[in-house]
PDB file of C-alpha atoms in Angstrom:
ATOM      1  CA  UNK A   4     -12.796   8.442  -2.195  1.00 32.00           C
ATOM      2  CA  UNK A   5     -12.560   9.841  -5.504  1.00 34.00           C
ATOM      3  CA  UNK A   6     -12.384   6.424  -7.340  1.00 34.00           C
ATOM      4  CA  UNK A   7     -15.649   4.300  -6.925  1.00 29.00           C
ATOM      5  CA  UNK A   8     -14.393   1.473  -8.581  1.00 30.00           C
ATOM      6  CA  UNK A   9     -12.118   0.643  -5.574  1.00 28.00           C
ATOM      7  CA  UNK A  10     -14.424   0.650  -2.485  1.00 26.00           C
ATOM      8  CA  UNK A  11     -12.130  -2.121  -0.566  1.00 29.00           C
ATOM      9  CA  UNK A  12      -9.249   0.264  -0.332  1.00 31.00           C
ATOM     10  CA  UNK A  13      -9.149   2.473   2.718  1.00 33.00           C
ATOM     11  CA  UNK A  14     -10.193   6.115   1.783  1.00 36.00           C
ATOM     12  CA  UNK A  15      -7.227   8.347   2.133  1.00 38.00           C
ATOM     13  CA  UNK A  16      -8.588  10.614   5.026  1.00 39.00           C
ATOM     14  CA  UNK A  17      -8.538   7.322   7.145  1.00 39.00           C
ATOM     15  CA  UNK A  18      -4.535   6.333   6.032  1.00 39.00           C
ATOM     16  CA  UNK A  19      -3.223   9.356   8.414  1.00 38.00           C
ATOM     17  CA  UNK A  20      -3.800  10.268  11.550  1.00 37.00           C
ATOM     18  CA  UNK A  21      -6.964  12.680  12.917  1.00 35.00           C
ATOM     19  CA  UNK A  22      -5.872  16.068  13.495  1.00 32.00           C
ATOM     20  CA  UNK A  23      -5.854  15.734  17.516  1.00 32.00           C
ATOM     21  CA  UNK A  24      -3.173  12.601  16.928  1.00 39.00           C
ATOM     22  CA  UNK A  25      -0.618  15.361  15.412  1.00 39.00           C
ATOM     23  CA  UNK A  26       2.675  15.457  17.114  1.00 41.00           C
ATOM     24  CA  UNK A  27       5.968  16.552  16.201  1.00 44.00           C
ATOM     25  CA  UNK A  28       7.246  16.385  12.776  1.00 48.00           C
ATOM     26  CA  UNK A  29       8.886  13.157  12.125  1.00 49.00           C
ATOM     27  CA  UNK A  30       6.465  11.290  14.362  1.00 49.00           C
ATOM     28  CA  UNK A  31       5.343   7.851  12.893  1.00 49.00           C
ATOM     29  CA  UNK A  32       1.745   6.427  13.366  1.00 49.00           C
ATOM     30  CA  UNK A  33       1.263   2.827  12.989  1.00 46.00           C
ATOM     31  CA  UNK A  34      -2.552   1.474  13.169  1.00 46.00           C
ATOM     32  CA  UNK A  35      -3.315  -1.960  13.651  1.00 42.00           C
ATOM     33  CA  UNK A  36      -6.208  -3.225  11.754  1.00 47.00           C
ATOM     34  CA  UNK A  37      -7.184  -5.232   8.225  1.00 50.00           C
ATOM     35  CA  UNK A  38      -4.701  -3.026   6.342  1.00 64.00           C
ATOM     36  CA  UNK A  39      -1.140  -2.422   7.477  1.00 88.00           C
ATOM     37  CA  UNK A  40      -1.121   1.251   7.836  1.00 92.00           C
ATOM     38  CA  UNK A  41       1.960   3.708   8.526  1.00 93.00           C
ATOM     39  CA  UNK A  42       1.772   7.688   8.863  1.00 93.00           C
ATOM     40  CA  UNK A  43       4.498  10.241   8.988  1.00 94.00           C
ATOM     41  CA  UNK A  44       4.379  14.093   9.672  1.00 92.00           C
ATOM     42  CA  UNK A  45       6.275  15.592   7.221  1.00 88.00           C
ATOM     43  CA  UNK A  46       8.112  18.687   8.580  1.00 82.00           C
ATOM     44  CA  UNK A  47       8.751  21.165   5.374  1.00 78.00           C
ATOM     45  CA  UNK A  48      12.078  21.343   4.710  1.00 79.00           C
ATOM     46  CA  UNK A  49      15.015  19.528   3.057  1.00 80.00           C
ATOM     47  CA  UNK A  50      15.477  17.331   5.904  1.00 86.00           C
ATOM     48  CA  UNK A  51      11.959  16.472   6.169  1.00 85.00           C
ATOM     49  CA  UNK A  52      11.660  15.404   2.722  1.00 88.00           C
ATOM     50  CA  UNK A  53      14.655  13.291   3.099  1.00 91.00           C
ATOM     51  CA  UNK A  54      13.007  11.632   6.471  1.00 93.00           C
ATOM     52  CA  UNK A  55       9.902  11.077   4.292  1.00 94.00           C
ATOM     53  CA  UNK A  56      11.835   9.263   1.604  1.00 94.00           C
ATOM     54  CA  UNK A  57      13.830   7.351   4.026  1.00 95.00           C
ATOM     55  CA  UNK A  58      10.344   6.532   5.969  1.00 96.00           C
ATOM     56  CA  UNK A  59       9.040   5.173   2.803  1.00 96.00           C
ATOM     57  CA  UNK A  60      11.753   2.797   2.100  1.00 96.00           C
ATOM     58  CA  UNK A  61      12.131   1.617   5.159  1.00 96.00           C
ATOM     59  CA  UNK A  62       8.293   0.682   5.652  1.00 95.00           C
ATOM     60  CA  UNK A  63       8.207  -0.930   2.606  1.00 95.00           C
ATOM     61  CA  UNK A  64      11.049  -3.104   3.307  1.00 94.00           C
ATOM     62  CA  UNK A  65       9.156  -4.419   6.308  1.00 93.00           C
ATOM     63  CA  UNK A  66       6.604  -4.981   4.326  1.00 93.00           C
ATOM     64  CA  UNK A  67       8.732  -6.887   1.622  1.00 93.00           C
ATOM     65  CA  UNK A  68       7.991  -4.558  -0.728  1.00 94.00           C
ATOM     66  CA  UNK A  69      11.661  -3.265  -1.939  1.00 95.00           C
ATOM     67  CA  UNK A  70      10.799  -3.714  -5.618  1.00 95.00           C
ATOM     68  CA  UNK A  71       8.118  -0.942  -5.140  1.00 95.00           C
ATOM     69  CA  UNK A  72      10.664   1.210  -3.384  1.00 95.00           C
ATOM     70  CA  UNK A  73      11.909   3.658  -6.084  1.00 95.00           C
ATOM     71  CA  UNK A  74       8.322   4.226  -7.592  1.00 95.00           C
ATOM     72  CA  UNK A  75       6.696   4.935  -4.421  1.00 96.00           C
ATOM     73  CA  UNK A  76       9.315   7.193  -3.169  1.00 96.00           C
ATOM     74  CA  UNK A  77       9.114   9.142  -6.365  1.00 94.00           C
ATOM     75  CA  UNK A  78       5.395   9.377  -6.013  1.00 95.00           C
ATOM     76  CA  UNK A  79       5.555  10.482  -2.455  1.00 94.00           C
ATOM     77  CA  UNK A  80       8.445  13.112  -3.196  1.00 91.00           C
ATOM     78  CA  UNK A  81       6.184  14.608  -5.741  1.00 92.00           C
ATOM     79  CA  UNK A  82       2.805  14.858  -4.062  1.00 93.00           C
ATOM     80  CA  UNK A  83       4.676  16.365  -0.906  1.00 91.00           C
ATOM     81  CA  UNK A  84       6.350  18.869  -3.163  1.00 87.00           C
ATOM     82  CA  UNK A  85       3.105  19.784  -4.143  1.00 86.00           C
ATOM     83  CA  UNK A  86       1.731  19.904  -0.755  1.00 87.00           C
ATOM     84  CA  UNK A  87       4.344  22.275   0.577  1.00 83.00           C
ATOM     85  CA  UNK A  88       4.490  24.740  -2.672  1.00 80.00           C
ATOM     86  CA  UNK A  89       0.607  24.925  -2.741  1.00 74.00           C
ATOM     87  CA  UNK A  90      -0.771  24.150   0.767  1.00 70.00           C
ATOM     88  CA  UNK A  91       1.802  25.075   3.373  1.00 66.00           C
ATOM     89  CA  UNK A  92       1.290  29.094   2.417  1.00 59.00           C
ATOM     90  CA  UNK A  93      -2.061  28.391   4.107  1.00 50.00           C
ATOM     91  CA  UNK A  94      -1.509  27.029   7.595  1.00 50.00           C
ATOM     92  CA  UNK A  95      -4.424  25.064   9.409  1.00 48.00           C
ATOM     93  CA  UNK A  96      -5.986  27.146  12.045  1.00 51.00           C
ATOM     94  CA  UNK A  97      -4.051  27.675  15.386  1.00 50.00           C
ATOM     95  CA  UNK A  98      -1.013  26.460  14.125  1.00 54.00           C
ATOM     96  CA  UNK A  99       1.525  25.512  11.721  1.00 58.00           C
ATOM     97  CA  UNK A 100       0.550  24.006   8.321  1.00 65.00           C
ATOM     98  CA  UNK A 101       0.842  19.978   8.591  1.00 78.00           C
ATOM     99  CA  UNK A 102       1.704  17.532   5.821  1.00 89.00           C
ATOM    100  CA  UNK A 103       0.910  13.869   6.648  1.00 92.00           C
ATOM    101  CA  UNK A 104       2.413  11.084   4.076  1.00 94.00           C
ATOM    102  CA  UNK A 105       0.154   7.831   4.729  1.00 95.00           C
ATOM    103  CA  UNK A 106       0.938   4.182   3.560  1.00 96.00           C
ATOM    104  CA  UNK A 107      -1.609   1.470   3.364  1.00 95.00           C
ATOM    105  CA  UNK A 108      -1.173  -2.016   1.839  1.00 94.00           C
ATOM    106  CA  UNK A 109      -3.862  -4.638   1.119  1.00 90.00           C
ATOM    107  CA  UNK A 110      -2.540  -7.984  -0.592  1.00 86.00           C
ATOM    108  CA  UNK A 111      -2.955  -6.501  -4.048  1.00 91.00           C
ATOM    109  CA  UNK A 112      -2.234  -2.458  -3.799  1.00 94.00           C
ATOM    110  CA  UNK A 113      -0.041  -0.054  -1.938  1.00 96.00           C
ATOM    111  CA  UNK A 114      -1.963   3.072  -1.278  1.00 96.00           C
ATOM    112  CA  UNK A 115       0.187   6.241  -0.451  1.00 96.00           C
ATOM    113  CA  UNK A 116      -1.374   9.499   0.629  1.00 95.00           C
ATOM    114  CA  UNK A 117      -0.118  12.699   1.315  1.00 94.00           C
ATOM    115  CA  UNK A 118      -2.615  15.191   3.286  1.00 92.00           C
ATOM    116  CA  UNK A 119      -2.220  19.076   3.376  1.00 90.00           C
ATOM    117  CA  UNK A 120      -4.496  21.833   4.813  1.00 87.00           C
ATOM    118  CA  UNK A 121      -5.610  23.147   1.400  1.00 86.00           C
ATOM    119  CA  UNK A 122      -8.942  22.571  -0.088  1.00 85.00           C
ATOM    120  CA  UNK A 123      -8.326  23.189  -3.281  1.00 84.00           C
ATOM    121  CA  UNK A 124      -8.047  20.192  -5.618  1.00 83.00           C
ATOM    122  CA  UNK A 125      -4.673  19.181  -7.192  1.00 84.00           C
ATOM    123  CA  UNK A 126      -3.964  21.169 -10.693  1.00 76.00           C
ATOM    124  CA  UNK A 127      -3.481  18.241 -13.253  1.00 70.00           C
ATOM    125  CA  UNK A 128      -4.367  20.062 -16.699  1.00 65.00           C
ATOM    126  CA  UNK A 129      -3.466  17.794 -19.686  1.00 62.00           C
ATOM    127  CA  UNK A 130      -1.078  19.812 -21.760  1.00 60.00           C
ATOM    128  CA  UNK A 131       1.835  19.322 -24.048  1.00 57.00           C
ATOM    129  CA  UNK A 132       4.304  17.441 -21.791  1.00 55.00           C
ATOM    130  CA  UNK A 133       7.056  17.687 -24.103  1.00 58.00           C
ATOM    131  CA  UNK A 134       7.577  21.238 -23.369  1.00 58.00           C
ATOM    132  CA  UNK A 135      10.735  21.836 -21.393  1.00 53.00           C
ATOM    133  CA  UNK A 136       9.017  23.300 -18.018  1.00 56.00           C
ATOM    134  CA  UNK A 137      10.692  23.736 -14.943  1.00 55.00           C
ATOM    135  CA  UNK A 138       7.732  23.084 -12.838  1.00 57.00           C
ATOM    136  CA  UNK A 139       4.315  21.676 -13.122  1.00 60.00           C
ATOM    137  CA  UNK A 140       5.229  18.072 -14.001  1.00 68.00           C
ATOM    138  CA  UNK A 141       4.849  16.521 -10.580  1.00 77.00           C
ATOM    139  CA  UNK A 142       1.346  14.987 -11.555  1.00 85.00           C
ATOM    140  CA  UNK A 143       2.140  13.432 -14.707  1.00 84.00           C
ATOM    141  CA  UNK A 144       5.226  11.280 -12.910  1.00 87.00           C
ATOM    142  CA  UNK A 145       2.110  10.041 -10.470  1.00 90.00           C
ATOM    143  CA  UNK A 146      -0.091   9.516 -13.260  1.00 90.00           C
ATOM    144  CA  UNK A 147       2.711   7.603 -15.229  1.00 89.00           C
ATOM    145  CA  UNK A 148       3.844   5.463 -12.231  1.00 92.00           C
ATOM    146  CA  UNK A 149       0.426   4.895 -10.646  1.00 93.00           C
ATOM    147  CA  UNK A 150      -2.444   2.253 -11.401  1.00 94.00           C
ATOM    148  CA  UNK A 151      -4.539   5.576 -10.572  1.00 94.00           C
ATOM    149  CA  UNK A 152      -4.544   8.531  -8.142  1.00 93.00           C
ATOM    150  CA  UNK A 153      -7.018  11.336  -7.149  1.00 93.00           C
ATOM    151  CA  UNK A 154      -7.861  13.261  -4.046  1.00 92.00           C
ATOM    152  CA  UNK A 155     -10.670  13.245  -1.507  1.00 92.00           C
ATOM    153  CA  UNK A 156     -11.439  16.216   0.849  1.00 91.00           C
ATOM    154  CA  UNK A 157     -10.760  15.888   4.762  1.00 87.00           C
ATOM    155  CA  UNK A 158     -13.337  18.021   6.546  1.00 84.00           C
ATOM    156  CA  UNK A 159     -13.343  20.249   8.354  1.00 85.00           C
ATOM    157  CA  UNK A 160     -10.232  21.643   6.029  1.00 82.00           C
ATOM    158  CA  UNK A 161      -7.771  19.968   3.804  1.00 89.00           C
ATOM    159  CA  UNK A 162      -7.487  17.351   1.123  1.00 91.00           C
ATOM    160  CA  UNK A 163      -5.753  13.915   0.742  1.00 93.00           C
ATOM    161  CA  UNK A 164      -3.987  13.323  -2.768  1.00 94.00           C
ATOM    162  CA  UNK A 165      -3.511   9.390  -2.932  1.00 95.00           C
ATOM    163  CA  UNK A 166      -1.797   7.044  -5.567  1.00 96.00           C
ATOM    164  CA  UNK A 167      -2.473   3.345  -5.931  1.00 97.00           C
ATOM    165  CA  UNK A 168       0.630   1.353  -7.030  1.00 96.00           C
ATOM    166  CA  UNK A 169       0.529  -2.465  -7.652  1.00 94.00           C
ATOM    167  CA  UNK A 170       2.358  -4.705  -5.102  1.00 94.00           C
ATOM    168  CA  UNK A 171       3.236  -7.467  -7.989  1.00 92.00           C
ATOM    169  CA  UNK A 172       6.816  -7.848  -8.785  1.00 88.00           C
ATOM    170  CA  UNK A 173       7.987  -6.655 -11.920  1.00 79.00           C
ATOM    171  CA  UNK A 174       7.923  -9.014 -14.777  1.00 78.00           C
TER     172      UNK A 174
END
């Protein structure tokens, strides 16, 4: 994991299924364990993004985290859009590119991950955020909403970009 300060949180690479577990787009995977986890294979389409948002809202509702739903959904949307825009052009060997959404919950934090087949790190360059740019502001939104975020490589190829959100209700 990119952040040594939070070793108790499961690394993002474990929040999504292994490559052999892949199924059709829209497949949901839930793993029992010390953390509640859920994962979804996102199809790279408008419908796939809509399903990812609905999946995030439904999962958080099941976990009694409706108060975090808007922020988590926005973070997922931004990370998934980045994955599709920058990684889907390089499909995984032997098939179509896969983008996985992962959600992990511990008592104090919600960890959201988006995994893709590209090895390049996310491009976040501090710049004039007041500029009226059409593209390139997604990670600024993630940075504003998350307690912290980062990325981890997923050998043999790919990466997981993660963001950690508090589970505490708003003041």
